[in-house]
Short mmCIF file of C-alpha atoms in Angstrom, two decimals:
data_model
loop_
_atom_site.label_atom_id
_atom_site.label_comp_id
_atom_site.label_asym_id
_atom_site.label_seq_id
_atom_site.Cartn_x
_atom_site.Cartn_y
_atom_site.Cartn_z
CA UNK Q 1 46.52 -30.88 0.45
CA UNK Q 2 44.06 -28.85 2.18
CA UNK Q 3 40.54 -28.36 0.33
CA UNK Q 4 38.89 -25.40 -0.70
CA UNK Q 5 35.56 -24.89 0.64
CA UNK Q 6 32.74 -25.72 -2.01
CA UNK Q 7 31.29 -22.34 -1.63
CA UNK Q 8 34.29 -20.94 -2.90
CA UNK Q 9 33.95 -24.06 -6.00
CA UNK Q 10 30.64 -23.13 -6.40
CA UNK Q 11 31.52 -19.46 -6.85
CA UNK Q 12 30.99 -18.61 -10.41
CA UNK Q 13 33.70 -17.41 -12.86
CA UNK Q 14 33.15 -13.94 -14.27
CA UNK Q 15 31.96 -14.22 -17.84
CA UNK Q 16 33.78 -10.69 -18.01
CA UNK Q 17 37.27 -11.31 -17.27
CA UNK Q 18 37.79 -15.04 -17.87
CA UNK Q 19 39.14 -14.19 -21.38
CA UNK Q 20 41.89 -11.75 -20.45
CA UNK Q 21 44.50 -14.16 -20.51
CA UNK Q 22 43.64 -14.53 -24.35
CA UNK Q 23 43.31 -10.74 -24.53
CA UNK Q 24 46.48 -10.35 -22.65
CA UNK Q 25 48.39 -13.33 -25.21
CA UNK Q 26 46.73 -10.99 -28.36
CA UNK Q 27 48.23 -8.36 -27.15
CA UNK Q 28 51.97 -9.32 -26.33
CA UNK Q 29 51.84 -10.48 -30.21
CA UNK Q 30 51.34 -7.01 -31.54
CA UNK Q 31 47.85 -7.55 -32.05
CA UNK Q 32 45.39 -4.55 -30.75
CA UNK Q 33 42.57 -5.59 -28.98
CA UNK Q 34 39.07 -3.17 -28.67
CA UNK Q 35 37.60 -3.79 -25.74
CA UNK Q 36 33.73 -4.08 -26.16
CA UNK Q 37 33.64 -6.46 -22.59
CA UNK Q 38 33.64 -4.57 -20.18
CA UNK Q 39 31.90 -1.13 -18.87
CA UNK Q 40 35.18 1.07 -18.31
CA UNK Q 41 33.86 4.83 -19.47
CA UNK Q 42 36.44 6.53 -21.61
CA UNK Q 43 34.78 9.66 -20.56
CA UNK Q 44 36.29 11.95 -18.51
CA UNK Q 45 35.74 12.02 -14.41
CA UNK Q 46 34.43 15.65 -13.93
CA UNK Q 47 38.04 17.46 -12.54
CA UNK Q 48 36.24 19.26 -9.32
CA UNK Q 49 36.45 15.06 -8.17
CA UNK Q 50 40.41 14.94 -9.20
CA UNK Q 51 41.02 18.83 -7.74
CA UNK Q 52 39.54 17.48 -4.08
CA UNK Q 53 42.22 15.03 -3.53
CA UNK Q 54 44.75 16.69 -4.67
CA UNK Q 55 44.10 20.00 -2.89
CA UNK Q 56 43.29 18.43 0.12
CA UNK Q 57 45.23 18.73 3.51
CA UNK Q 58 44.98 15.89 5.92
CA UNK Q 59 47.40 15.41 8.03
CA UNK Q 60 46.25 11.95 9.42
CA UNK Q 61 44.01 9.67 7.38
CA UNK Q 62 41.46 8.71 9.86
CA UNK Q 63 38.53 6.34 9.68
CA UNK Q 64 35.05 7.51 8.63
CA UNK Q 65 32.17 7.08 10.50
CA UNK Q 66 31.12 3.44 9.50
CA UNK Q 67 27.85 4.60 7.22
CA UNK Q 68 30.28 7.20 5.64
CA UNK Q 69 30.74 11.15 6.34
CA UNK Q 70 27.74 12.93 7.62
CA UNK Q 71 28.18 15.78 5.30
CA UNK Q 72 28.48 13.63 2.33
CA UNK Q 73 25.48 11.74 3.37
CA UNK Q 74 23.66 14.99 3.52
CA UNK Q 75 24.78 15.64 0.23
CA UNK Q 76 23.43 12.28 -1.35
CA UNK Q 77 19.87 12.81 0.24
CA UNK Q 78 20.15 16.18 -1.57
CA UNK Q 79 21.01 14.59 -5.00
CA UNK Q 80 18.10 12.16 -4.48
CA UNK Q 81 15.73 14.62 -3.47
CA UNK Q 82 16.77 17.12 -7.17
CA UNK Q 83 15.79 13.05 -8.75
CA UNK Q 84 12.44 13.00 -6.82
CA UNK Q 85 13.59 10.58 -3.96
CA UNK Q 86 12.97 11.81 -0.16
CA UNK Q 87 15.16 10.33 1.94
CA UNK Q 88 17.38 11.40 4.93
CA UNK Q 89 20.92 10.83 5.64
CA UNK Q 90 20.25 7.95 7.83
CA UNK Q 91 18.86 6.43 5.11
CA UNK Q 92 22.13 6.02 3.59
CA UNK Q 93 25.03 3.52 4.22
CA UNK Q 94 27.99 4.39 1.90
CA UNK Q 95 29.77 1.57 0.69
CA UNK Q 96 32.81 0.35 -0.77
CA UNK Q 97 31.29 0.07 -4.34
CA UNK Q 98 27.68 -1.09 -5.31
CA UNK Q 99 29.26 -4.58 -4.95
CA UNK Q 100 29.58 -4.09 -1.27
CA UNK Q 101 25.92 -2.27 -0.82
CA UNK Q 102 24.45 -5.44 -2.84
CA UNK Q 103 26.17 -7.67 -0.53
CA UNK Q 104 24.83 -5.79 2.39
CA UNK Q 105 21.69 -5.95 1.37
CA UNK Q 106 21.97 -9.47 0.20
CA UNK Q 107 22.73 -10.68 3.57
CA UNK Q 108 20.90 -8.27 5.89
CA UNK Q 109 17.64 -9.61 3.96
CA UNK Q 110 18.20 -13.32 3.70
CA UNK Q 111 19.54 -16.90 5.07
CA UNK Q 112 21.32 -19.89 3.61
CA UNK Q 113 18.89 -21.04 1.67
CA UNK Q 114 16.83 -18.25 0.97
CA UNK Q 115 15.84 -17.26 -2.54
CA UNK Q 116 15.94 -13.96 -4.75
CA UNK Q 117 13.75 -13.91 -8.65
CA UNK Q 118 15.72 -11.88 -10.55
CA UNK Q 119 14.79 -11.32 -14.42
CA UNK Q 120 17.52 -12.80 -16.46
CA UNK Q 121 20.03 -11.83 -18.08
CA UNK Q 122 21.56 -10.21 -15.09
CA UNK Q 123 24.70 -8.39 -13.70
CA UNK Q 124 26.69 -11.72 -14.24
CA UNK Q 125 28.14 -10.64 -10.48
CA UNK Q 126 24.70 -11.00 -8.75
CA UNK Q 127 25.01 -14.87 -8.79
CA UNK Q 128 28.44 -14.55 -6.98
CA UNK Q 129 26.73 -12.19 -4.76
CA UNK Q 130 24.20 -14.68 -3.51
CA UNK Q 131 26.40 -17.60 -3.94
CA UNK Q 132 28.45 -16.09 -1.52
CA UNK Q 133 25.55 -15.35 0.96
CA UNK Q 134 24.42 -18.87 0.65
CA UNK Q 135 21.15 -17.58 -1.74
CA UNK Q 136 19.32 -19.35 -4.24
CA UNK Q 137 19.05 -17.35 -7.58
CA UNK Q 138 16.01 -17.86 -9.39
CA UNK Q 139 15.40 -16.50 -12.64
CA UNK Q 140 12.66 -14.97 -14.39
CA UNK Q 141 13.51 -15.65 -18.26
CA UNK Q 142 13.37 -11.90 -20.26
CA UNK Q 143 13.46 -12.15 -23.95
CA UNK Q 144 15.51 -10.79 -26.74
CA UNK Q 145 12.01 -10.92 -29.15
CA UNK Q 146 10.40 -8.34 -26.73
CA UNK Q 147 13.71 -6.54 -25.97
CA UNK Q 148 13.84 -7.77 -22.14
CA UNK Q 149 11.10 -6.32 -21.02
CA UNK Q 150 9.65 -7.25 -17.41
CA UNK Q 151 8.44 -10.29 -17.62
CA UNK Q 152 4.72 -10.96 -16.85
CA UNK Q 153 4.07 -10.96 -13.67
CA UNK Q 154 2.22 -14.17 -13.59
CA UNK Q 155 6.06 -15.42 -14.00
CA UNK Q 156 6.73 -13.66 -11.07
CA UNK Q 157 4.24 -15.29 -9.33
CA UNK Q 158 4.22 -19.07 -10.01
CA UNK Q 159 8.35 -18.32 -8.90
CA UNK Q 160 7.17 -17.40 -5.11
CA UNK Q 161 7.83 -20.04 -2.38
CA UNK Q 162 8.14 -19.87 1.42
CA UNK Q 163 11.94 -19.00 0.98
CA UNK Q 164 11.64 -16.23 -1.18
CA UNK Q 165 12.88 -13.03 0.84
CA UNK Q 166 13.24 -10.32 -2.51
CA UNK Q 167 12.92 -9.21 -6.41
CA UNK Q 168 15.91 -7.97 -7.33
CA UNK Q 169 15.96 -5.88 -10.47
CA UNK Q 170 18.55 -3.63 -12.29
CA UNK Q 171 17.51 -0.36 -13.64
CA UNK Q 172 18.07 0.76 -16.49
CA UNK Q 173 19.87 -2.73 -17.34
CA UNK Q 174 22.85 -4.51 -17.22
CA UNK Q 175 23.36 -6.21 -19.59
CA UNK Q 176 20.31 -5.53 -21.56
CA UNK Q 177 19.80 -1.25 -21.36
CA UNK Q 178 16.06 -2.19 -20.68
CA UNK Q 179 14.60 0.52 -18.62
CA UNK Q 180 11.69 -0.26 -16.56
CA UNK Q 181 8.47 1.86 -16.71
CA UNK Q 182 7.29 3.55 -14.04
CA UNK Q 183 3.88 1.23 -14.59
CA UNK Q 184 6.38 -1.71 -14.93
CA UNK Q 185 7.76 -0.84 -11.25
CA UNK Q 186 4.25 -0.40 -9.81
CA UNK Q 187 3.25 -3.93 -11.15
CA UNK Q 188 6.75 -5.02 -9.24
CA UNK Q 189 5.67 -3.09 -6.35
CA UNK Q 190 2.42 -4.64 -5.30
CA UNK Q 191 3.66 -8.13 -6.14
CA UNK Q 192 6.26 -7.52 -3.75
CA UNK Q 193 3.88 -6.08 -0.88
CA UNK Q 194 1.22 -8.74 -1.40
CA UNK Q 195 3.89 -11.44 -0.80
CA UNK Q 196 5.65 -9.22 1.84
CA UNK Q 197 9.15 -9.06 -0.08
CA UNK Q 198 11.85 -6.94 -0.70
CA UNK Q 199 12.51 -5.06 -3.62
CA UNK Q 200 15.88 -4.23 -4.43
CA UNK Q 201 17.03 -1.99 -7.42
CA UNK Q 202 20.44 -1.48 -8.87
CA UNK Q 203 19.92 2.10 -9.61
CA UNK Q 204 23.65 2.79 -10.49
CA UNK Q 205 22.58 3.60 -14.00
CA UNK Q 206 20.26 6.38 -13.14
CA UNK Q 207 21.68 9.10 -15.42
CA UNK Q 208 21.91 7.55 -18.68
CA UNK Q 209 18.48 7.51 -19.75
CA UNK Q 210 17.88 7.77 -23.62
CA UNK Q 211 14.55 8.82 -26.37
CA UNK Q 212 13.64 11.51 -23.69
CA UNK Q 213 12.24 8.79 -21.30
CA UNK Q 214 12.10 9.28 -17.73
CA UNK Q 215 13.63 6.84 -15.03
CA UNK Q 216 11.49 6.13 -12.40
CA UNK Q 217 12.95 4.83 -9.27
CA UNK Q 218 11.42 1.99 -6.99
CA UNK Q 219 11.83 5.00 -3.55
CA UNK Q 220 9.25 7.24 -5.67
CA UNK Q 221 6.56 4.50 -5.39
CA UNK Q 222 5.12 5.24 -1.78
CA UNK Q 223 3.68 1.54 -1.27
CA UNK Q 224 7.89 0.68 -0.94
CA UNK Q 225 8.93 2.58 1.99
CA UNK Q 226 9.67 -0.27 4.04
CA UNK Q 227 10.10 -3.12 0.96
CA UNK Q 228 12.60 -1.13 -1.13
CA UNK Q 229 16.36 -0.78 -1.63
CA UNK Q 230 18.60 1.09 -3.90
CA UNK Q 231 21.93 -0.13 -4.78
CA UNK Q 232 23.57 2.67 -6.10
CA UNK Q 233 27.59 4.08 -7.30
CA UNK Q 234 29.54 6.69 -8.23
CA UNK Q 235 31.29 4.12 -10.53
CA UNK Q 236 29.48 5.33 -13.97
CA UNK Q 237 27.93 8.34 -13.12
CA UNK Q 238 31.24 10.21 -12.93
CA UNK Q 239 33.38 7.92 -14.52
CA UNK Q 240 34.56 7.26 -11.16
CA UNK Q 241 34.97 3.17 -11.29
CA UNK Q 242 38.63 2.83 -9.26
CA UNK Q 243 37.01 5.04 -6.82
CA UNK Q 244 34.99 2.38 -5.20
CA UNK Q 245 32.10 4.17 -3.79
CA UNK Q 246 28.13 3.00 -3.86
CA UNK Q 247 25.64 3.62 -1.08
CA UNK Q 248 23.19 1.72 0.25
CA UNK Q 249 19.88 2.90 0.25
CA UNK Q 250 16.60 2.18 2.30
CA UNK Q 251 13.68 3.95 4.11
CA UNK Q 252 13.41 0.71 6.23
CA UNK Q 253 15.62 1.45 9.44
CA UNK Q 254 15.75 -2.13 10.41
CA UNK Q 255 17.66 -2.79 6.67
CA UNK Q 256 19.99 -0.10 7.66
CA UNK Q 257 20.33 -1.12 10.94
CA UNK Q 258 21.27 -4.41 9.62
CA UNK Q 259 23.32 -4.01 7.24
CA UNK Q 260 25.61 -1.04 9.19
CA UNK Q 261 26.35 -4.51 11.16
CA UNK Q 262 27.85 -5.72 8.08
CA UNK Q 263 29.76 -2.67 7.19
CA UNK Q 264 31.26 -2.50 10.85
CA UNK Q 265 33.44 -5.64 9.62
CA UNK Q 266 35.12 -3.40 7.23
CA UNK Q 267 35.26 0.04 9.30
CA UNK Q 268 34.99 2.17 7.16
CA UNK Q 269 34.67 3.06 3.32
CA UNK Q 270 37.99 4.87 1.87
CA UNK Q 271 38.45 8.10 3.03
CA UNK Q 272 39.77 10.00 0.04
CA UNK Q 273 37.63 8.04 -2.27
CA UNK Q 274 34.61 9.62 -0.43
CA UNK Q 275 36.19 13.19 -0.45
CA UNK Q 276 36.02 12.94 -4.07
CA UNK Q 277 32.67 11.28 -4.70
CA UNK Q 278 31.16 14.14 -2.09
CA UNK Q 279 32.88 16.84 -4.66
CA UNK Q 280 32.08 15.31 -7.53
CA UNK Q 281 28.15 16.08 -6.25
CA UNK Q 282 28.79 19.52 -7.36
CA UNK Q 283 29.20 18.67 -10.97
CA UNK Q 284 27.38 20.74 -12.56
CA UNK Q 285 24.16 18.99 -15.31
CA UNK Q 286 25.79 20.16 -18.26
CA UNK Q 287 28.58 17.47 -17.72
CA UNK Q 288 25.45 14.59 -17.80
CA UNK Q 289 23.67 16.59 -20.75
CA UNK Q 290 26.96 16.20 -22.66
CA UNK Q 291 27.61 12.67 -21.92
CA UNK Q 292 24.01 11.30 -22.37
CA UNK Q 293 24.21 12.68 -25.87
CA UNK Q 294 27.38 10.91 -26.05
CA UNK Q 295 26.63 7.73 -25.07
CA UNK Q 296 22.77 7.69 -26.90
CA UNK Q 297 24.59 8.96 -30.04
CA UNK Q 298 27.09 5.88 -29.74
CA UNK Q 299 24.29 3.63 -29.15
CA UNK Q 300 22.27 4.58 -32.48
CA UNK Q 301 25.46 4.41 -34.48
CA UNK Q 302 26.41 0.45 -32.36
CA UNK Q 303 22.57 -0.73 -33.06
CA UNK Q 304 22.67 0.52 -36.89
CA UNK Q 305 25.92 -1.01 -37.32
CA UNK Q 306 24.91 -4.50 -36.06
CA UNK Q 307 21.43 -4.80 -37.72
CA UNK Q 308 23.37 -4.30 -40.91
CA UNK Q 309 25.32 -8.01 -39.88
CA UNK Q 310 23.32 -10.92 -41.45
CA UNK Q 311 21.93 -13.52 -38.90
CA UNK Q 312 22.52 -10.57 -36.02
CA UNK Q 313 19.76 -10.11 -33.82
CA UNK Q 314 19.83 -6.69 -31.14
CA UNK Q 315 18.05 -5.26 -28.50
CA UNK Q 316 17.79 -1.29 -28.21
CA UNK Q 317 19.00 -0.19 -25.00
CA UNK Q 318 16.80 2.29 -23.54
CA UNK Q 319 19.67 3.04 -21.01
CA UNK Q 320 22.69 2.31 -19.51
CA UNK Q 321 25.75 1.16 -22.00
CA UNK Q 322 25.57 -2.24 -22.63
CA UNK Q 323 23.45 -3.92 -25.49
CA UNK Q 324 22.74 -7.86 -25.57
CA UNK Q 325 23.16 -9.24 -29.49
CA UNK Q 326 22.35 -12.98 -30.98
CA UNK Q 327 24.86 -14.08 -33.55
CA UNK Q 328 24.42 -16.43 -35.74
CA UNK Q 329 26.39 -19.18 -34.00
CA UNK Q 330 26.26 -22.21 -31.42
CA UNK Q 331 28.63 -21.56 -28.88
CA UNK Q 332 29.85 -17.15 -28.03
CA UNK Q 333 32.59 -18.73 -25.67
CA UNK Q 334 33.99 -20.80 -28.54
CA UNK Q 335 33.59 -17.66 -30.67
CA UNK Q 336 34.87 -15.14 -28.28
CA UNK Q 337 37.87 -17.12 -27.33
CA UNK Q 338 38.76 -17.82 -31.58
CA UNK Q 339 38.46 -13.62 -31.60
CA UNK Q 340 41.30 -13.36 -29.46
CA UNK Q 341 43.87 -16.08 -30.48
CA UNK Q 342 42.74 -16.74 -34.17
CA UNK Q 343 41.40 -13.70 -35.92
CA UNK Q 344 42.45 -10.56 -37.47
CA UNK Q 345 41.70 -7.55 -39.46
CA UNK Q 346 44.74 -5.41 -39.91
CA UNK Q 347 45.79 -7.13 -36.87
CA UNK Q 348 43.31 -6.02 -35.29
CA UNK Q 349 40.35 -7.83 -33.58
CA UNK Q 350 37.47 -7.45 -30.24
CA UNK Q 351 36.97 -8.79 -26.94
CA UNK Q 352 33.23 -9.40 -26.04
CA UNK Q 353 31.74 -10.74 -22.97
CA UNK Q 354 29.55 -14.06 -24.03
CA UNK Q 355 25.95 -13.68 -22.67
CA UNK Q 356 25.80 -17.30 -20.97
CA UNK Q 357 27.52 -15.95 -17.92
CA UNK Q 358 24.43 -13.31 -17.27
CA UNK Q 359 22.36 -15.94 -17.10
CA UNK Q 360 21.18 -18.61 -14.79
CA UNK Q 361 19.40 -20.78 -16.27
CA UNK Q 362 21.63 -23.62 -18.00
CA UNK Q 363 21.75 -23.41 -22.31
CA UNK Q 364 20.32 -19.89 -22.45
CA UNK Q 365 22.19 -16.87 -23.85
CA UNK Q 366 24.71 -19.41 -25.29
CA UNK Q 367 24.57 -17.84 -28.78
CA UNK Q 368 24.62 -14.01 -27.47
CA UNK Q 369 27.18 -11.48 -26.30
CA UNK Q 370 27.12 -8.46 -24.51
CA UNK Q 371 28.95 -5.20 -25.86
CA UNK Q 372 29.33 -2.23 -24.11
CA UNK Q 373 29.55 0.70 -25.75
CA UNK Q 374 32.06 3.31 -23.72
CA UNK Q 375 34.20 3.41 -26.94
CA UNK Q 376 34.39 6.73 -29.27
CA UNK Q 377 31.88 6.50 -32.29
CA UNK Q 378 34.86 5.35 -35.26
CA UNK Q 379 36.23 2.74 -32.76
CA UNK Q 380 32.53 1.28 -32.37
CA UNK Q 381 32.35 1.10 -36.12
CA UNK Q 382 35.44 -0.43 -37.23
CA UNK Q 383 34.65 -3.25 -33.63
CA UNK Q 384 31.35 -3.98 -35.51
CA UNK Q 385 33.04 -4.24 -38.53
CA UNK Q 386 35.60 -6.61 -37.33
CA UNK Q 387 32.90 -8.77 -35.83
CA UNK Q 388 31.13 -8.89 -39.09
CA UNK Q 389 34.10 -10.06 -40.73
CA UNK Q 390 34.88 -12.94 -38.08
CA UNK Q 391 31.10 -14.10 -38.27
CA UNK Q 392 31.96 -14.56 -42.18
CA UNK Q 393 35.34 -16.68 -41.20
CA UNK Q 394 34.14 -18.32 -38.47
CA UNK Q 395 30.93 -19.42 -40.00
CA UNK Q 396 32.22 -20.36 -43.34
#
């Protein structure tokens, strides 16, 4: 029998979706399951984005320009410049999701072999990313005690080798919600211009900011023009996820340059997709005012709810929708995997996503999960409640 290559065995299994076949078993037994694994909004995508497709006219669906439509990269230098971010169309490569503008990046920046520090726990899909460019991951442990703050940057430092091309960060978090300061990025900034790295920030999370802080993005630090990239999507923003549009951003024209070589292998991002991501520009702020209270309003209710578990330990999210708890357990894939085939409350019971997988470094995060909160506020409650009754059960 042929053999599969041993990039593709090395390629890591997504601690997100490796427990919908249990989910999936739950469910064809008449069991519901609430779904605190993954970061599917249930809010509404603004309907100027729906009306665009629907009232459009093409006759022939062309290909785009490779980088995307000129007028809706005109439009996303616009929406960056009303977030106090100057840059140009050409700055911008539109991609097919943030998962594509990562891997452009990832590969327009570094070789087999190459290494990127990235503060863990990550985006559990970043080591797939660089697994699949042929890049070494190393991590930069963050800690629950000091709710994942950056770590210090002497970290950062003693991390640095000959092969290290970039920092890659995500901001606000996944899976944490930490938010970065805007003296935390300028600490990450001259590390990375003293060591002549990149800087790359997964900014996708941009709008959900919470406690009236600011977000401060790595393109407003002037000492990154030519060591900083935004990854960046429509996906959350506008509860747009099936659309499958990101961008790719960079003042450095040689990173562009690059990486439009990349994009070139796939022609084109989808046409429609981008009609509705350019409309859904004109949505207007009261549609993020409203969700923002939404989401921070679910998160105080998620947070009080857990801290009231015994043996639960929780990080505040200071963004995003995602929260990273310690249970009182050994083992969150054991635990997650009992949820689904072996526990009930009025037949009823949760999927989480065990933390292990956003980490790389081996034994950590085996006694955490991540929850994201995109439920409605009495579905949140009765998930937590549910999960304090299984810790009870399954800790005897």
């Amino acid at each position: 029998m042929p053999k599969i290559s041993q990039k593709g065995l090395a390629m890591p299994q997504s601690p997100i979706r490796k427990l919908v076949p249990f989910a999936e078993s739950a469910k064809k037994k008449g069991a519901t399951v609430i779904h605190l694994n993954i970061g599917q909004p249930d809010i509404r995508t603004p309907q100027i984005a729906l009306d665009a497709v629907k009232k459009n006219n093409i006759k022939v669906l062309e290909y785009s320009r490779t980088e995307g439509s000129e007028s809706y990269r005109e439009k996303i230098a616009a929406y960056y410049h009303k977030n106090q971010i100057e840059v140009t169309a050409n700055d911008i490569i539109v991609t097919t999701g943030g998962s594509e503008a990562l891997s452009f990046a990832m590969g327009s920046i570094a070789d087999t072999d190459d290494e990127v520090i990235i503060p863990e726990p990550f985006y559990a899909n970043y080591n797939g990313f660089a697994t699949a460019s042929g890049i070494k991951v190393v991590p930069v442990v963050s800690k629950i005690e000091n709710n994942f703050a950056l770590p210090p940057i002497e970290d950062f430092e003693k991390l640095i080798t000959a092969k290290t091309k970039a920092i890659l960060i995500c901001n606000p978090g996944n899976p944490t919600g930490y938010l970065y300061s805007e003296e935390e990025i300028k600490k990450l900034a001259k590390i990375v211009v003293e060591h002549d790295l990149f800087l790359i920030a997964d900014e996708v999370y941009r709008e959900f900011v919470y406690d009236d802080r600011q977000h401060y993005s790595i393109l407003q630090e002037p000492s990154l023009a030519n060591h900083g990239i935004i990854v960046d999507s429509v996906s959350k923003r506008y509860s747009m996820c099936g659309a499958r549009i990101g961008f790719l951003v960079s003042k450095n024209q040689e990173v562009i340059s690059t990486a439009i070589k990349f994009a070139q292998a796939r022609l084109s991002p989808p046409t429609y997709a981008q009609i509705a991501s350019e409309a859904a520009l004109e949505t207007p702020q009261s549609y993020f005012d409203e969700v923002k209270t939404e989401y921070e309003s679910r998160r105080n209710l998620l947070i009080s709810e857990l801290e009231k578990l015994d043996g639960v330990v929780v990080a505040k999210p200071q963004g995003a929708f995602y929260c990273i708890a310690e249970l009182p357990i050994e083992d969150a894939d054991d635990f997650a995997q009992w949820l689904l085939e072996d526990f009930r409350v009025d037949n009823e019971t949760v999927m989480v996503a065990p933390a292990a997988g956003f980490y790389a470094t081996e034994g950590l995060g085996k006694n955490q999960i991540r929850i994201a909160y995109v439920l409605d506020r009495p579905t949140l409650k009765r998930a937590v409640h549910i999960l304090g009754e299984a810790l009870k059960t399954y800790i005897g």
